[in-house]
Protein backbone atom coordinates (compact mmCIF):
# COMPACT_ATOMS: atom_id res chain seq x y z
CA UNK A 1 47.58 77.22 -40.48
CA UNK A 2 48.24 77.17 -36.76
CA UNK A 3 46.60 74.83 -34.29
CA UNK A 4 46.45 74.66 -30.52
CA UNK A 5 44.20 73.01 -27.93
CA UNK A 6 41.48 75.63 -28.22
CA UNK A 7 41.50 76.86 -31.82
CA UNK A 8 42.63 76.59 -35.41
CA UNK A 9 43.86 79.76 -37.10
CA UNK A 10 44.13 80.33 -40.82
CA UNK A 11 45.96 83.40 -42.11
CA UNK A 12 45.44 84.83 -45.58
CA UNK A 13 47.81 87.54 -46.80
CA UNK A 14 47.57 89.74 -49.86
CA UNK A 15 49.84 92.36 -51.32
CA UNK A 16 46.97 94.64 -52.33
CA UNK A 17 46.12 98.23 -51.55
CA UNK A 18 45.85 97.79 -47.80
CA UNK A 19 43.13 99.19 -45.57
CA UNK A 20 43.39 102.50 -43.72
CA UNK A 21 43.13 102.08 -39.93
CA UNK A 22 39.98 104.21 -39.71
CA UNK A 23 38.15 101.92 -42.17
CA UNK A 24 38.96 98.50 -40.67
CA UNK A 25 35.58 98.13 -38.97
CA UNK A 26 33.67 99.25 -42.07
CA UNK A 27 35.15 96.59 -44.37
CA UNK A 28 32.73 94.00 -42.96
CA UNK A 29 29.66 96.04 -43.94
CA UNK A 30 27.67 95.08 -47.04
CA UNK A 31 28.69 96.86 -50.25
CA UNK A 32 31.57 98.77 -48.62
CA UNK A 33 34.51 99.83 -50.80
CA UNK A 34 37.35 102.19 -50.06
CA UNK A 35 37.77 104.88 -52.70
CA UNK A 36 41.10 103.40 -53.77
CA UNK A 37 39.55 99.94 -54.13
CA UNK A 38 36.89 101.32 -56.45
CA UNK A 39 39.53 103.00 -58.59
CA UNK A 40 41.72 99.90 -58.69
CA UNK A 41 39.02 97.25 -59.23
CA UNK A 42 35.55 98.66 -59.86
CA UNK A 43 34.08 95.20 -60.58
CA UNK A 44 33.89 94.12 -56.92
CA UNK A 45 30.45 93.92 -55.34
CA UNK A 46 31.55 94.54 -51.76
CA UNK A 47 29.97 91.55 -50.03
CA UNK A 48 32.89 89.11 -49.75
CA UNK A 49 34.11 90.14 -46.31
CA UNK A 50 30.52 90.44 -45.06
CA UNK A 51 29.99 86.79 -46.03
CA UNK A 52 33.25 85.74 -44.34
CA UNK A 53 32.22 87.59 -41.16
CA UNK A 54 28.81 85.88 -41.23
CA UNK A 55 30.45 82.45 -41.57
CA UNK A 56 32.87 83.18 -38.73
CA UNK A 57 30.01 84.34 -36.49
CA UNK A 58 28.05 81.16 -37.30
CA UNK A 59 31.06 79.11 -36.14
CA UNK A 60 31.57 81.32 -33.07
CA UNK A 61 34.93 82.28 -34.51
CA UNK A 62 36.61 85.59 -35.05
CA UNK A 63 38.25 87.43 -37.88
CA UNK A 64 41.11 89.85 -37.35
CA UNK A 65 42.82 92.09 -39.87
CA UNK A 66 46.25 93.66 -39.90
CA UNK A 67 46.89 96.03 -42.75
CA UNK A 68 49.28 98.63 -44.04
CA UNK A 69 48.02 100.99 -46.73
CA UNK A 70 50.01 100.46 -49.89
CA UNK A 71 51.49 97.16 -48.68
CA UNK A 72 48.63 94.72 -48.16
CA UNK A 73 46.61 92.94 -45.51
CA UNK A 74 46.62 89.77 -43.43
CA UNK A 75 43.30 88.29 -42.34
CA UNK A 76 43.30 85.80 -39.47
CA UNK A 77 40.35 83.43 -39.22
CA UNK A 78 40.20 81.81 -35.79
CA UNK A 79 37.91 78.81 -35.37
CA UNK A 80 37.30 77.51 -31.86
CA UNK A 81 37.63 73.80 -31.19
CA UNK A 82 34.33 73.03 -29.56
């Protein structure tokens, strides 16, 4: 967790499959799965990141993702201090 005058940022990192660059925008769509994600864990519904995006939008925050296929992802949730 990082704080400054204007915002609070929370970073969540996983060591999962990673997300290909060309799919980063799609991961926030309802029911989206990469092909590798379906092979690795077919039980997921595909709405988790959509819900996170909706919550961030409701708080006028932003969500950023950095990812390397095969190495994992880091999601940054940035909440403004209103």
